[in-house]
mmCIF file of C-alpha atoms in Angstrom:
data_model
loop_
_atom_site.group_PDB
_atom_site.id
_atom_site.type_symbol
_atom_site.label_atom_id
_atom_site.label_comp_id
_atom_site.label_asym_id
_atom_site.label_seq_id
_atom_site.Cartn_x
_atom_site.Cartn_y
_atom_site.Cartn_z
ATOM 1 C CA MET A 133 -4.470 -27.601 28.031
ATOM 2 C CA ALA A 134 -2.176 -25.033 26.104
ATOM 3 C CA THR A 135 -1.504 -21.983 27.404
ATOM 4 C CA GLN A 136 -1.407 -19.004 25.342
ATOM 5 C CA LYS A 137 1.928 -16.602 25.063
ATOM 6 C CA ARG A 138 1.288 -13.003 26.001
ATOM 7 C CA PRO A 139 3.102 -11.037 24.124
ATOM 8 C CA ARG A 140 5.786 -8.859 26.723
ATOM 9 C CA ILE A 141 5.265 -5.303 27.216
ATOM 10 C CA ASP A 142 8.498 -4.093 28.395
ATOM 11 C CA PRO A 143 10.151 -0.663 27.832
ATOM 12 C CA LEU A 144 12.014 -1.675 24.663
ATOM 13 C CA THR A 145 9.009 -3.587 23.365
ATOM 14 C CA MET A 146 6.915 -0.139 23.901
ATOM 15 C CA GLU A 147 9.770 1.655 22.300
ATOM 16 C CA VAL A 148 9.670 -0.317 19.340
ATOM 17 C CA VAL A 149 6.141 -0.032 19.008
ATOM 18 C CA GLU A 150 6.320 3.970 19.131
ATOM 19 C CA LEU A 151 8.924 3.799 16.423
ATOM 20 C CA ILE A 152 6.666 1.898 14.197
ATOM 21 C CA GLY A 153 3.962 3.988 14.780
ATOM 22 C CA THR A 154 6.036 7.311 14.093
ATOM 23 C CA VAL A 155 7.376 5.607 10.918
ATOM 24 C CA VAL A 156 3.981 4.740 9.781
ATOM 25 C CA ALA A 157 2.481 8.473 10.435
ATOM 26 C CA ARG A 158 5.181 9.950 8.650
ATOM 27 C CA TYR A 159 4.735 7.735 5.788
ATOM 28 C CA HIS A 160 1.069 8.390 5.707
ATOM 29 C CA ASP A 161 1.977 12.053 5.602
ATOM 30 C CA GLU A 162 4.251 12.238 2.814
ATOM 31 C CA TYR A 163 1.788 9.951 0.890
ATOM 32 C CA GLU A 164 -1.125 12.502 1.326
ATOM 33 C CA ASP A 165 1.142 15.102 0.278
ATOM 34 C CA ALA A 166 2.490 13.300 -2.879
ATOM 35 C CA ALA A 167 -1.103 12.588 -3.595
ATOM 36 C CA ALA A 168 -2.042 16.209 -3.329
ATOM 37 C CA GLU A 169 0.506 17.294 -6.114
ATOM 38 C CA HIS A 170 -1.311 14.943 -8.366
ATOM 39 C CA ALA A 171 -4.466 16.728 -7.059
ATOM 40 C CA LEU A 172 -5.939 13.596 -5.683
ATOM 41 C CA THR A 173 -6.944 12.489 -2.432
ATOM 42 C CA GLY A 174 -4.929 10.169 -0.352
ATOM 43 C CA ALA A 175 -7.755 7.088 -1.174
ATOM 44 C CA GLN A 176 -7.471 7.879 -4.732
ATOM 45 C CA ALA A 177 -3.948 7.551 -4.847
ATOM 46 C CA ARG A 178 -3.965 4.127 -2.749
ATOM 47 C CA LEU A 179 -6.622 2.962 -5.559
ATOM 48 C CA LEU A 180 -4.617 4.440 -8.607
ATOM 49 C CA SER A 181 -1.592 2.582 -7.121
ATOM 50 C CA LEU A 182 -3.158 -0.554 -6.772
ATOM 51 C CA LEU A 183 -4.590 -0.769 -10.103
ATOM 52 C CA SER A 184 -1.026 0.210 -11.350
ATOM 53 C CA LEU A 185 -0.092 -3.296 -10.334
ATOM 54 C CA GLU A 186 -3.311 -5.093 -12.217
ATOM 55 C CA PRO A 187 -6.606 -4.614 -13.011
ATOM 56 C CA LEU A 188 -8.871 -5.450 -10.049
ATOM 57 C CA PRO A 189 -12.962 -5.748 -9.626
ATOM 58 C CA MET A 190 -14.561 -3.599 -7.233
ATOM 59 C CA ARG A 191 -15.127 -6.090 -4.475
ATOM 60 C CA ARG A 192 -11.749 -6.707 -4.564
ATOM 61 C CA LEU A 193 -10.551 -3.164 -4.593
ATOM 62 C CA ALA A 194 -12.986 -2.699 -1.472
ATOM 63 C CA GLN A 195 -11.407 -5.511 0.486
ATOM 64 C CA GLN A 196 -7.811 -4.125 0.114
ATOM 65 C CA LEU A 197 -8.708 -0.702 0.938
ATOM 66 C CA LYS A 198 -10.777 -1.483 3.743
ATOM 67 C CA CYS A 199 -13.995 0.393 2.731
ATOM 68 C CA GLU A 200 -17.150 -0.341 1.267
ATOM 69 C CA PRO A 201 -17.951 -0.800 -2.222
ATOM 70 C CA SER A 202 -19.826 1.988 -2.706
ATOM 71 C CA ASN A 203 -17.240 4.143 -1.545
ATOM 72 C CA VAL A 204 -14.815 2.553 -4.015
ATOM 73 C CA THR A 205 -17.409 2.806 -7.034
ATOM 74 C CA GLY A 206 -17.307 7.270 -6.111
ATOM 75 C CA ILE A 207 -13.548 6.760 -6.186
ATOM 76 C CA VAL A 208 -13.005 5.055 -9.547
ATOM 77 C CA ASP A 209 -16.120 7.381 -11.194
ATOM 78 C CA ARG A 210 -13.685 10.629 -10.035
ATOM 79 C CA LEU A 211 -10.637 9.124 -11.461
ATOM 80 C CA GLU A 212 -12.279 7.719 -14.385
ATOM 81 C CA ALA A 213 -13.902 11.090 -15.346
ATOM 82 C CA ARG A 214 -9.892 12.351 -14.788
ATOM 83 C CA GLY A 215 -8.809 9.659 -17.427
ATOM 84 C CA LEU A 216 -6.571 7.848 -14.983
ATOM 85 C CA VAL A 217 -8.691 4.747 -14.931
ATOM 86 C CA GLU A 218 -11.392 2.672 -17.058
ATOM 87 C CA ARG A 219 -13.523 0.218 -16.627
ATOM 88 C CA ARG A 220 -13.772 -2.711 -18.796
ATOM 89 C CA PRO A 221 -15.111 -6.260 -18.846
ATOM 90 C CA ASP A 222 -13.444 -9.346 -16.827
ATOM 91 C CA PRO A 223 -12.535 -11.956 -20.034
ATOM 92 C CA ALA A 224 -13.072 -14.457 -17.499
ATOM 93 C CA ASP A 225 -16.533 -13.618 -16.199
ATOM 94 C CA ARG A 226 -17.905 -10.619 -18.484
ATOM 95 C CA ARG A 227 -20.871 -9.965 -15.717
ATOM 96 C CA VAL A 228 -17.723 -8.489 -13.528
ATOM 97 C CA LYS A 229 -16.336 -5.114 -14.670
ATOM 98 C CA LEU A 230 -12.767 -4.361 -13.752
ATOM 99 C CA ALA A 231 -10.926 -0.917 -12.989
ATOM 100 C CA ALA A 232 -7.676 -1.078 -14.458
ATOM 101 C CA ALA A 233 -5.148 2.126 -14.581
ATOM 102 C CA THR A 234 -4.926 3.893 -18.076
ATOM 103 C CA THR A 235 -1.350 4.716 -19.610
ATOM 104 C CA GLU A 236 -2.049 8.280 -18.227
ATOM 105 C CA GLY A 237 -2.785 6.705 -14.717
ATOM 106 C CA HIS A 238 0.065 4.411 -14.851
ATOM 107 C CA GLY A 239 2.324 7.773 -15.423
ATOM 108 C CA VAL A 240 0.803 9.762 -12.385
ATOM 109 C CA ALA A 241 1.253 5.994 -10.262
ATOM 110 C CA ARG A 242 4.779 5.953 -11.107
ATOM 111 C CA GLY A 243 4.901 9.828 -10.261
ATOM 112 C CA LEU A 244 3.676 8.971 -6.781
ATOM 113 C CA ARG A 245 6.385 6.321 -6.034
ATOM 114 C CA GLU A 246 9.185 8.232 -7.144
ATOM 115 C CA SER A 247 8.295 11.461 -4.924
ATOM 116 C CA LEU A 248 7.924 9.179 -1.762
ATOM 117 C CA ASN A 249 11.551 10.005 -0.517
ATOM 118 C CA PHE A 250 10.935 9.594 3.179
ATOM 119 C CA ALA A 251 11.407 5.802 3.269
ATOM 120 C CA ARG A 252 13.797 5.318 0.529
ATOM 121 C CA GLU A 253 16.315 8.176 1.903
ATOM 122 C CA PRO A 254 16.431 6.858 5.386
ATOM 123 C CA LEU A 255 16.758 3.282 3.681
ATOM 124 C CA ALA A 256 19.725 4.626 1.757
ATOM 125 C CA GLU A 257 21.738 5.048 5.027
ATOM 126 C CA LEU A 258 21.447 1.437 6.001
ATOM 127 C CA SER A 259 24.028 -1.269 4.057
ATOM 128 C CA ASP A 260 22.460 -4.256 2.111
ATOM 129 C CA GLU A 261 23.202 -6.136 4.995
ATOM 130 C CA GLU A 262 20.793 -3.834 7.194
ATOM 131 C CA ARG A 263 18.130 -3.724 4.795
ATOM 132 C CA LEU A 264 18.292 -7.363 4.145
ATOM 133 C CA THR A 265 17.504 -7.712 7.929
ATOM 134 C CA LEU A 266 14.992 -5.174 8.228
ATOM 135 C CA ARG A 267 12.922 -6.551 5.677
ATOM 136 C CA ASP A 268 13.554 -10.278 6.914
ATOM 137 C CA LEU A 269 12.450 -8.978 10.232
ATOM 138 C CA LEU A 270 8.913 -7.123 8.993
ATOM 139 C CA ARG A 271 8.072 -10.164 7.170
ATOM 140 C CA ARG A 272 8.764 -12.430 10.548
ATOM 141 C CA MET A 273 6.646 -9.934 12.473
ATOM 142 C CA LEU A 274 3.517 -9.952 9.483
ATOM 143 C CA GLY A 275 4.027 -13.776 9.206
ATOM 144 C CA THR A 276 5.136 -13.920 5.583
ATOM 145 C CA ASP A 277 8.689 -14.940 6.455
ATOM 146 C CA ASP A 278 10.182 -16.475 3.304
ATOM 147 C CA THR A 279 13.698 -16.988 2.138
ATOM 148 C CA GLU A 280 13.353 -15.920 -0.988
ATOM 149 C CA GLY A 281 14.254 -12.531 -1.722
#
């Protein structure tokens, strides 16, 4: 019978967990501030950022954002009214509609990314080797450890 390995709960592990939580909270705060500078909610900014990478069907957006498809429809409607997003038929299945960032939407998404200094500034203090080590450790923690960079 196999025994499950229990996670360590020691002072160092707890400190690391607290530090990760602080980093995540600060990132989210800055992201919300950056979104507000573009008159967007955090959810609108996250959706627009996803669509700046590739057009996506509503169902997949809902999965990525961990929310109901009806919420995604409302967010897309508001972004579409501002000219940042458009709906288009999926070339692979004309019954499916894709949401896609417009040219203006791509510009706003780029502006959002460029205004997020919280992560970039502290990372600039690390050497290339330290950033590679941090990246590899985070990938390992997330179970996406690969040797390609």
